[in-house]
XYZ file of C-alpha atoms in Angstrom:
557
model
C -42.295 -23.885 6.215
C -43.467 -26.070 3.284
C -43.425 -23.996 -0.180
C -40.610 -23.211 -1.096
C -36.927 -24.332 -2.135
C -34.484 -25.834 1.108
C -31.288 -26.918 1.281
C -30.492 -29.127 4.421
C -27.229 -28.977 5.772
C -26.355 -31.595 8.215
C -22.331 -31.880 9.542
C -22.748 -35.753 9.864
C -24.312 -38.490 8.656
C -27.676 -39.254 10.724
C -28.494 -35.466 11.799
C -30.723 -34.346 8.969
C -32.981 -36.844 10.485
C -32.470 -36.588 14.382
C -32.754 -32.474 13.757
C -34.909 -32.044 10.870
C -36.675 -35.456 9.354
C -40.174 -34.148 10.065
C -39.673 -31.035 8.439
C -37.825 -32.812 5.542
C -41.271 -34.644 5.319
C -43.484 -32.086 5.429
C -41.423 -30.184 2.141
C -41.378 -33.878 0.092
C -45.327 -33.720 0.377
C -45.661 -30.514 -0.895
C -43.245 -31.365 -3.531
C -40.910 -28.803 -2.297
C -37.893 -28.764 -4.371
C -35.282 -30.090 -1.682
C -31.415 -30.787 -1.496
C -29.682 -32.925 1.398
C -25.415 -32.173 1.525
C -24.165 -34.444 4.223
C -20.969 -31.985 5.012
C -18.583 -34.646 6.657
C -17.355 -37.982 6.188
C -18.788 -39.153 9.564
C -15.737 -41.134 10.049
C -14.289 -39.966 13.018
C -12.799 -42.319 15.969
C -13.714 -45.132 13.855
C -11.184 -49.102 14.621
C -12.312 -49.644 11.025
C -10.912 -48.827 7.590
C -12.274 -45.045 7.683
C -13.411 -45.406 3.998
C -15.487 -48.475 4.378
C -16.741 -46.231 7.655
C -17.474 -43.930 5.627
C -19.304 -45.991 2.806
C -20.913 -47.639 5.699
C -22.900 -44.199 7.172
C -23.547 -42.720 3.378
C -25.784 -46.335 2.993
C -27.650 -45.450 5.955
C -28.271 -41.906 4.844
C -29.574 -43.175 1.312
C -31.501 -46.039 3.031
C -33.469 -42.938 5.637
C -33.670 -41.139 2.644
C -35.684 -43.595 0.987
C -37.681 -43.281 3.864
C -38.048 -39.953 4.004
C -39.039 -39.666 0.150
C -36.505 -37.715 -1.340
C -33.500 -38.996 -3.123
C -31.632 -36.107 -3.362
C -28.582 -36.114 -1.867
C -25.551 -35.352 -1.561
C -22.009 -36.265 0.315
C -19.002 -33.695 0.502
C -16.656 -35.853 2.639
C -14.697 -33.520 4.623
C -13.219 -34.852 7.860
C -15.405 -35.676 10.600
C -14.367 -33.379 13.713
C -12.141 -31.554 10.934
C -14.532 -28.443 9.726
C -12.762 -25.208 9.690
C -14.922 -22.307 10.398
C -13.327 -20.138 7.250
C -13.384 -18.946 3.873
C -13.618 -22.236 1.774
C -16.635 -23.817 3.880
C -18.630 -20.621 4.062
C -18.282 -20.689 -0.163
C -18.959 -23.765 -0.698
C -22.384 -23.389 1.042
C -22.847 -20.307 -0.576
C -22.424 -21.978 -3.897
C -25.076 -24.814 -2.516
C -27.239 -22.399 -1.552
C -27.326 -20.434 -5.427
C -27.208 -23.983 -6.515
C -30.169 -24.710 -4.956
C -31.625 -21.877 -5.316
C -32.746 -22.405 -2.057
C -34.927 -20.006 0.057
C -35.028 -21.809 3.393
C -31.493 -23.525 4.537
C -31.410 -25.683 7.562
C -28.355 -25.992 9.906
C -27.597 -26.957 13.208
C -28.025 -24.399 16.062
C -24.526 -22.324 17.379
C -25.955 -23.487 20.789
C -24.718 -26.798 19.593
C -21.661 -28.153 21.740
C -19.754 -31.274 18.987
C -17.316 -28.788 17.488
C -18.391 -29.629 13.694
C -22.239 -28.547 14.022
C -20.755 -25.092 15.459
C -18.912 -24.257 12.737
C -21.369 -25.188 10.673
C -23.641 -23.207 11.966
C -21.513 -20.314 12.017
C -20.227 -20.899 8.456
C -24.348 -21.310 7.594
C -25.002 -17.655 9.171
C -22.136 -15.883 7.103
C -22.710 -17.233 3.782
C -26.556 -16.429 4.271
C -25.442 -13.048 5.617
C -23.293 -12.689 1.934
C -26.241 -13.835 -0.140
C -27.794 -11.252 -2.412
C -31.114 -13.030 -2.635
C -33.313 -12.976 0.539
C -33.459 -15.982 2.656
C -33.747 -17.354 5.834
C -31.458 -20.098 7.971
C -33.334 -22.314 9.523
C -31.692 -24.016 13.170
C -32.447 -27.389 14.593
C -31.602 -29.211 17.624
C -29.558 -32.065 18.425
C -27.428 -32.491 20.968
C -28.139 -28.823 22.842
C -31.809 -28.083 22.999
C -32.151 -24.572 21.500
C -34.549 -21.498 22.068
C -36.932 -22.181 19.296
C -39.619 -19.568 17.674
C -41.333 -22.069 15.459
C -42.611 -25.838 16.814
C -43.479 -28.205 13.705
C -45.901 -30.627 14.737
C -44.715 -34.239 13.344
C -47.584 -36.020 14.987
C -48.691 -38.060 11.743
C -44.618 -38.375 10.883
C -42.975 -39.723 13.871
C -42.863 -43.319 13.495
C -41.682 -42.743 9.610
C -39.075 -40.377 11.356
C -38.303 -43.594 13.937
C -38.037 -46.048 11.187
C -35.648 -43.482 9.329
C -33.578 -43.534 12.713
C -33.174 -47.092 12.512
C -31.518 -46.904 9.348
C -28.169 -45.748 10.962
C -27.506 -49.039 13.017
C -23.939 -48.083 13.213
C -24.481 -45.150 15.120
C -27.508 -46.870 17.557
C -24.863 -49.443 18.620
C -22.740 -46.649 20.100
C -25.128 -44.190 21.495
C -29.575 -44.938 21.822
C -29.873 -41.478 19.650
C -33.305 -42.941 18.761
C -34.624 -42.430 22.235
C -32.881 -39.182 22.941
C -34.311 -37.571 20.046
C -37.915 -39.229 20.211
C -37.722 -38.107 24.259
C -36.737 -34.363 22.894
C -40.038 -34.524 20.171
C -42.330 -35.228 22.675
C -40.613 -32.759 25.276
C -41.339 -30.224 22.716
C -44.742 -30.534 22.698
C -45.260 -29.367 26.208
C -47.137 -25.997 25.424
C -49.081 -27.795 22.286
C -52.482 -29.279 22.669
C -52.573 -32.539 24.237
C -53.553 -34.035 20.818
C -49.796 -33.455 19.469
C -47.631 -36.444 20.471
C -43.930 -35.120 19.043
C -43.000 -31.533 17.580
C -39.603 -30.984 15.878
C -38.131 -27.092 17.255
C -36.521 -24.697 15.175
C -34.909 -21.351 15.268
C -35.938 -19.002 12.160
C -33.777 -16.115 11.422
C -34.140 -13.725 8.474
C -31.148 -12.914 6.871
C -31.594 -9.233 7.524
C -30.971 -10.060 11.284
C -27.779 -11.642 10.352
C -26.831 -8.729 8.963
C -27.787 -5.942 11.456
C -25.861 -8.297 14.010
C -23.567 -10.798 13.029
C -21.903 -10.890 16.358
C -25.380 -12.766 17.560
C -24.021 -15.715 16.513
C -21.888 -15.966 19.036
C -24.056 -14.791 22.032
C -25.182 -16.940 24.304
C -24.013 -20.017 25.154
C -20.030 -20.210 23.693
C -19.454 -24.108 23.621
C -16.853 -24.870 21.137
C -14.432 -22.346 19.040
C -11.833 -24.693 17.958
C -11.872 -28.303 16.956
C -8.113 -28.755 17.091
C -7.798 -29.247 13.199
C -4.986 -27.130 11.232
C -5.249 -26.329 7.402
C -2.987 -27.666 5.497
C -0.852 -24.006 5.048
C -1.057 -21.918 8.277
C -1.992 -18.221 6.614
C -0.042 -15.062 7.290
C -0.270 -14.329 11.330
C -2.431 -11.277 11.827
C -2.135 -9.292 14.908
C -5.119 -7.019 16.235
C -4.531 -4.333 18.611
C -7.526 -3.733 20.175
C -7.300 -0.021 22.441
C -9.827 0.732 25.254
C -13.144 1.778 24.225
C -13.910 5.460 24.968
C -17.389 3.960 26.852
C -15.140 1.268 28.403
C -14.284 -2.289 27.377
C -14.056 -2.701 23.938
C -17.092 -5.421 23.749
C -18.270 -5.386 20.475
C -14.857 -4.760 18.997
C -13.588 -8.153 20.450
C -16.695 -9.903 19.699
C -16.490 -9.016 16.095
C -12.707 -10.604 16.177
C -14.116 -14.016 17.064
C -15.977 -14.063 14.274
C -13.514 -13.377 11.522
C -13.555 -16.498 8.686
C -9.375 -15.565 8.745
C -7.836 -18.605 10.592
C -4.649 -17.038 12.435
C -5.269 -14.493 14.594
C -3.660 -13.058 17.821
C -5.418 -10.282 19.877
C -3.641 -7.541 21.950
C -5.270 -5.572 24.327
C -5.215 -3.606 27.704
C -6.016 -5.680 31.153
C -9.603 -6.663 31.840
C -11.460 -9.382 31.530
C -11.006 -11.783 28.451
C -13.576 -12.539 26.077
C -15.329 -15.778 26.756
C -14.467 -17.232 23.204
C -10.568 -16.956 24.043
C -9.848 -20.761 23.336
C -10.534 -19.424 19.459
C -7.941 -16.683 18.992
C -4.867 -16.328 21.591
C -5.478 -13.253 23.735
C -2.579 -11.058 25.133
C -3.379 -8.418 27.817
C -0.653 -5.962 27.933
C -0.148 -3.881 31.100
C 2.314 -2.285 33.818
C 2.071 -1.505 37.033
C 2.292 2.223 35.538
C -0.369 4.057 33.924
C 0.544 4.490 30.353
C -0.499 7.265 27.993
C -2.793 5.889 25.128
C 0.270 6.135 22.721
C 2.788 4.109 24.932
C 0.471 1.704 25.094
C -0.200 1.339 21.604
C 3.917 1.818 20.794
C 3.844 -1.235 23.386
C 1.430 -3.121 21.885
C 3.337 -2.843 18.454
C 6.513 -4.017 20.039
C 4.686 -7.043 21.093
C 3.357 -8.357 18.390
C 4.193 -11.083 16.367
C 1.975 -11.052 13.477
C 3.289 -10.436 9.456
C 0.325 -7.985 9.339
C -1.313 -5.843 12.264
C -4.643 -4.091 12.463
C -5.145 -1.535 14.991
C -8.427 -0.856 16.702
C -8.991 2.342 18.116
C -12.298 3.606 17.938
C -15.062 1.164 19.170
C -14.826 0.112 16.077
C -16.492 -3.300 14.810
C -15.401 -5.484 12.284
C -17.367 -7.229 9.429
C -16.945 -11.492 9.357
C -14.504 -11.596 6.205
C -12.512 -8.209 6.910
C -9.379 -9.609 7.835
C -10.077 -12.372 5.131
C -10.900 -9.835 2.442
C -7.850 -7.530 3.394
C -5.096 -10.601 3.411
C -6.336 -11.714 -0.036
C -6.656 -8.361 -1.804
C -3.204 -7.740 -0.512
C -1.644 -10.830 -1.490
C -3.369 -10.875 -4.821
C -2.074 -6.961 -5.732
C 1.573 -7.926 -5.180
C 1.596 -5.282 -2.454
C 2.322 -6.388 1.049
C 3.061 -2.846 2.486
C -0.628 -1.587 3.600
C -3.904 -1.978 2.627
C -7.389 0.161 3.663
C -10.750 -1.071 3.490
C -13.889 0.758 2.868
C -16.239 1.487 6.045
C -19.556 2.278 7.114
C -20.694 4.858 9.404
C -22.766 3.979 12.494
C -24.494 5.645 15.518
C -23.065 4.620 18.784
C -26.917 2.715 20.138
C -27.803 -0.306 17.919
C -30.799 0.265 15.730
C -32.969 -1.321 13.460
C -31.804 0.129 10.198
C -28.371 -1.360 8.527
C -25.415 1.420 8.719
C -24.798 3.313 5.291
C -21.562 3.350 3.441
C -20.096 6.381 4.279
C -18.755 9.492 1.751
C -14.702 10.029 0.997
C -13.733 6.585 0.705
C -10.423 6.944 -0.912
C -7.671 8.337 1.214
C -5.714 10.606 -0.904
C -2.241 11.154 0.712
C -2.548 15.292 0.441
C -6.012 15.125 2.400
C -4.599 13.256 4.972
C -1.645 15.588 5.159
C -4.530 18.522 4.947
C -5.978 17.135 8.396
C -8.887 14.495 7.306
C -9.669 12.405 10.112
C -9.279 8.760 8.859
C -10.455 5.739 11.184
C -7.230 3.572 11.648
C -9.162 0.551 12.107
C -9.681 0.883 8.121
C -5.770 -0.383 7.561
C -4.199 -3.508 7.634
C -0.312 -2.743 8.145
C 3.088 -5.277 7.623
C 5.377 -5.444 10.655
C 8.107 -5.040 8.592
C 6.598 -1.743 6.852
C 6.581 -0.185 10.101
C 9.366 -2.321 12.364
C 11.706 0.143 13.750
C 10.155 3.061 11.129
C 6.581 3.816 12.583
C 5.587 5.294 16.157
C 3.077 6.820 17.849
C 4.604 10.138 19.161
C 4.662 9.850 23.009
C 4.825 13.756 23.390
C 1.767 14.414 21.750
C -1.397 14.223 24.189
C -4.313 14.461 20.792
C -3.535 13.591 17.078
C -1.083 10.850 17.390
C -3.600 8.399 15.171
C -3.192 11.079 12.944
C 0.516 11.544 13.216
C 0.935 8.082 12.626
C -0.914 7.773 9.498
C 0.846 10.751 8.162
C 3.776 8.447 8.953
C 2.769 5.516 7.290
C 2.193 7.866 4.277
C 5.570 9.031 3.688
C 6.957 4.937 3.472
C 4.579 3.408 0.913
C 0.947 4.218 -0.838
C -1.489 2.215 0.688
C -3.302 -0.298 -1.578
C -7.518 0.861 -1.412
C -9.889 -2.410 -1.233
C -13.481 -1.666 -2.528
C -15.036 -3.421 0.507
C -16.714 -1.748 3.413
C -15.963 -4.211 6.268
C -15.548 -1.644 8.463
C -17.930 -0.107 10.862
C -16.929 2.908 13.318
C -18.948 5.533 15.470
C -19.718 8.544 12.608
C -18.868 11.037 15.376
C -15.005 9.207 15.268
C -14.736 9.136 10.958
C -14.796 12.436 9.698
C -13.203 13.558 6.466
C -12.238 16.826 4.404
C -14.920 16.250 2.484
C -17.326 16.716 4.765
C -15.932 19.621 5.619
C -16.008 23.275 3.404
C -13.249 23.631 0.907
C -13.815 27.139 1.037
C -12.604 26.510 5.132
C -9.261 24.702 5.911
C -9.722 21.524 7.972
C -9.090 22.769 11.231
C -9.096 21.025 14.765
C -7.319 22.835 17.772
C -6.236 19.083 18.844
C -3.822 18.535 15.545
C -2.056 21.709 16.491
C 0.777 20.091 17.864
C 1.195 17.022 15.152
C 0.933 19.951 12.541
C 3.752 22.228 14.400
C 5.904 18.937 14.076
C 5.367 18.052 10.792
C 5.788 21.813 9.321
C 9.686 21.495 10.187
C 9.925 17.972 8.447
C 7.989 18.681 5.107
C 10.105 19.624 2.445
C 9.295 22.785 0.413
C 8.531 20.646 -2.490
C 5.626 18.711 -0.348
C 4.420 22.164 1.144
C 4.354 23.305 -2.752
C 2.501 19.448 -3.502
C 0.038 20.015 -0.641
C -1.030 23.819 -1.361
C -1.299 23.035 -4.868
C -3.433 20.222 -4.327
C -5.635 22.023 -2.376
C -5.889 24.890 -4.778
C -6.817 21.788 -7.139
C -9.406 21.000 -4.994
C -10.856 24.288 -4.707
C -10.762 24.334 -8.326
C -12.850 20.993 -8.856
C -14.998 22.312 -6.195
C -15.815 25.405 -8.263
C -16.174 23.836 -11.028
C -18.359 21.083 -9.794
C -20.526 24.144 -7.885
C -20.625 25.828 -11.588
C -21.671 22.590 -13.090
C -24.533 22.012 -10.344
C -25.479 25.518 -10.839
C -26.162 25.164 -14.700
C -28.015 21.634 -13.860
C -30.002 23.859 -11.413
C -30.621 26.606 -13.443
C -31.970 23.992 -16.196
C -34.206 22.139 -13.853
C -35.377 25.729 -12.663
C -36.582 26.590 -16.485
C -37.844 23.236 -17.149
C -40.051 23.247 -13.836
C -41.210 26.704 -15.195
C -42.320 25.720 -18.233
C -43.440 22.371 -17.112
C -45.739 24.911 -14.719
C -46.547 26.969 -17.797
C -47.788 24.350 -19.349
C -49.720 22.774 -16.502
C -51.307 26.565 -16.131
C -52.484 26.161 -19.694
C -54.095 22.996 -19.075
C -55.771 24.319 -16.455
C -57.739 26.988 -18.088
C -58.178 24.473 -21.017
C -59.838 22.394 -18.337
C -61.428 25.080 -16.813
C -63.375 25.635 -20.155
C -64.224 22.548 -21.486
C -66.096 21.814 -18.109
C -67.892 25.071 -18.229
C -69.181 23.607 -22.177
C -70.229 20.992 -20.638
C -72.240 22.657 -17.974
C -73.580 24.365 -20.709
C -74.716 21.156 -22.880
C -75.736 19.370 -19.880
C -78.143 22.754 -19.124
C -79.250 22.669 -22.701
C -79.720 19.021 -23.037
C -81.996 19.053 -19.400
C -83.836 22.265 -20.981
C -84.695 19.593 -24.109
C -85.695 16.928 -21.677
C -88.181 19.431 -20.551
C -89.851 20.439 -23.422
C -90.090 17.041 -24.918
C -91.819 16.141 -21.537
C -94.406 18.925 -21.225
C -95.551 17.960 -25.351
C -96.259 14.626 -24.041
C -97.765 16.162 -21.261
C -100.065 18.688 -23.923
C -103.864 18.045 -24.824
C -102.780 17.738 -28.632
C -100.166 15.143 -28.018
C -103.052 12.837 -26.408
C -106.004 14.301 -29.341
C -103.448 13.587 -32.533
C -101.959 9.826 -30.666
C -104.419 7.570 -33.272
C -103.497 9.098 -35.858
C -100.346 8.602 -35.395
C -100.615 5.181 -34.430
C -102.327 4.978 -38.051
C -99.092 6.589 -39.942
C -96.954 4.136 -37.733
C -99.288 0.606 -38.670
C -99.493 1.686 -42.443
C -95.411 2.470 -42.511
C -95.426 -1.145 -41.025
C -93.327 -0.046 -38.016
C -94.481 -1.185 -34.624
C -96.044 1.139 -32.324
């Protein structure tokens, strides 16, 4: 671990040294470049003027500090059992974290159970997940012992870590932390050598893990999802139908809702068992006795909600941490609170190893649509009121109601496109007219019915807009083939002449080794000759006299 830049984030005052103090050690002697950001004000439940509480626990963290070695530190003072998992904590690390430049960040584990170290370490996870420079989050343990892949032996540290403890007397006069935390060192050195009398335990994840699999953070162990605190301006209510999964209950889907950084969310879905992180998000299970079609149940889902925006999720599909975040804001910010449409990547169905790719056709245009382009509905964020009363999904049709819906939607307002791919669905269930031949109408026997509908409702000015659009299309496609084809008939020519020339060398090659087969011949038939007139009777008769010419030339012999 020592080597390279960390930033220690601890939620109170105290816990970078019950979690971490050994490793904080270890970096100051290899003159790591460090940085210590105590995140709350520690105050919390305190009979005493909170701001002389306050002033009271940042002494003992400078005094430990001083222990520790390191002066650098830092207090951010935001309300002890008060941290929001959301948008303005996960930035402000993130802008610690560039600030720091740091390569290693330390946080509490999501195993933890106080409220403030599991949003911290959520809020930790995402903004390394959103980093553009590779690093890696480093958990301790507190209060929850955690499932640790790296044990630091603190052997030679632990009384400086004990005397550091005993800087934060407030704290020891509540709770003996000193001997819970000592007794959980020397625990952890139960598979180490005998010789190793206290080990500090840590969970290392790379950030590329956080990124394949975000939802990890939540799985196992689901403690705490809400501390009870409310931000100052409750946010828009968002409302996220969530439909049943095609390979069952919708898992992943729901698991990537608890998640979001966006504070106010309610969840609709069909009956089944909750999610266990319900305490974060209310959860509505919508049902009769009945057996409704997959469009009554969305239509009732729609009736039922009470959000000023809803997202519908109908397609396994699984949401990135700031989607809902990113959508709201891009929304507000354009002036446009009709309908909005994120970007999306495409995914197999079976996790792998590899990150999913951004997938082609981004932008929806409204004539593709109309032309029969599949388009996941999980991409949109929708107003009530846009749709209140206006947009359905038609009962009577048994296959393309998504569809029919989106054509729908189409007709009231153009929806706003945000350039952020928070969106991942199965690539069997997102298919475009692009990836289809333009030379070959989109066609799927299942929109046969949505399309007989919609023929007697478009106008003959929209049939004119639509066929002309798609003679435009066939036109850019053309002319885009024509281009490629020129390109390709250039890079044809060049690679012939590039192989002319390479031909050429060849034989140029091919000749200037067969000279110097011949010189080297030559040169070993010289060798030869010079050997056999050493070798000859008058070479040995004539040597004094030429050792006379050399002597009287005054050259040596």
């Amino acid at each position: 671990m020592p080597g390279v830049s960390a930033l220690i984030l601890a939620p109170h005052p105290d816990d970078e040294v019950l979690g971490c103090g050994g490793a904080i050690m270890r970096h100051v002697a290899a003159n790591d470049p460090i940085q210590v950001a105590i995140v709350t004000d520690g105050a919390f439940g305190s009979a005493q003027d909170r701001a002389h509480q306050t002033r009271t626990r940042q002494h003992e963290s400078r005094c430990a500090a001083k222990v520790l070695g390191y002066d650098n530190l830092e207090f951010w003072e935001l309300p002890d059992r008060g941290l929001a998992y959301g948008e303005p904590l996960i930035r402000r690390i993130l802008a610690a974290i560039e600030a720091q430049r740091a390569e290693l960040v330390y946080a509490p584990s999501w195993w933890e159970m106080h409220p403030d170290h599991f949003v911290l370490a959520l809020a930790t996870a995402e903004a390394i997940r959103r980093c553009s420079r590779p690093l890696r989050l480093m958990m301790y343990e507190i209060g929850v012992p955690l499932h640790p892949n790296r044990l630091l032996d603190i052997t030679d540290l632990v009384e400086r870590k004990e005397a550091a403890i005993a800087c934060f007397a407030s704290q020891l006069a509540q709770q003996r932390y000193d001997e819970h935390i000592l007794a959980l060192n020397a625990y952890r050195t139960y598979t180490l050598p005998s010789k190793v009398r206290a080990a500090e335990a840590y969970r290392i994840l790379d950030q590329d893990e956080l990124r394949r699999d975000p939802i990890r953070a939540i799985r196992p162990g689901i403690y705490y999802t809400q501390n009870g605190s409310r931000e100052a301006a409750t946010p828009p209510l968002v409302s996220i139908i969530v439909a049943d999964s095609k390979d069952g209950h919708p898992t992943d889907t729901l698991d990537s809702i608890a998640i979001q950084t966006y504070s106010n969310i309610e969840i609709l879905m069909p009956p089944g068992e909750p999610p266990i992180w319900d305490k974060r998000f209310p959860v509505r299970q919508l049902g009769t006795q009945d057996q409704p079609t997959p469009a009554q149940w969305l239509n009732q889902a729609l009736d039922a909600a009470n959000g000023d925006f809803i997202a519908i999720l109908t397609d396994d599909s699984v949401l990135e941490p700031d989607h809902i975040s990113v959508m709201v804001e891009a929304l507000a910010a354009s002036g446009c609170t009709g309908c909005g449409y994120s970007s999306v990547h495409e995914a197999s169905g079976a996790p792998t190893d590899n990150l999913p790719q951004p997938s082609p056709g981004q932008l929806i245009e409204r004539f593709e649509l109309w032309g029969g382009a599949q388009v996941s509905l999980s991409r949109f964020l929708i107003a009530r009121k846009l749709i209140e009363g206006q947009c359905r999904f038609d009962e009577s049709l048994d296959h393309g109601y998504e569809w029919d819906f989106l054509v729908q939607l189409s007709r009231r307002t153009a929806c706003l496109p945000v350039a952020h791919s928070s969106v991942r669905v199965r690539r069997q269930a997102q298919a475009t007219a692009q990836s289809n031949s333009l030379d070959a109408p989109f066609v799927d026997p299942s929109l046969d019915a949505a399309f007989a509908k919609w023929q007697a409702t478009w106008s003959p000015s929209e049939m004119r807009a639509l066929v002309a659009w798609q003679g435009s299309r066939r036109i850019a496609a053309e002319q885009s083939a024509q281009r490629q084809a020129v390109v390709l008939e250039e890079q044809t020519a060049a690679l012939r002449n590039a192989q002319s020339d390479a031909e050429a060398l060849r034989q140029r090659l091919a000749e200037a080794h067969a000279r110097l087969q011949q010189c080297t011949r030559e040169l070993e038939s010289a060798h030869q000759e010079v050997h056999a007139l050493r070798q000859s009777t008058s070479w040995r008769l004539t040597a004094p006299l030429r050792l006379l010419m050399t002597r009287l030339k005054g050259a040596k012999p």
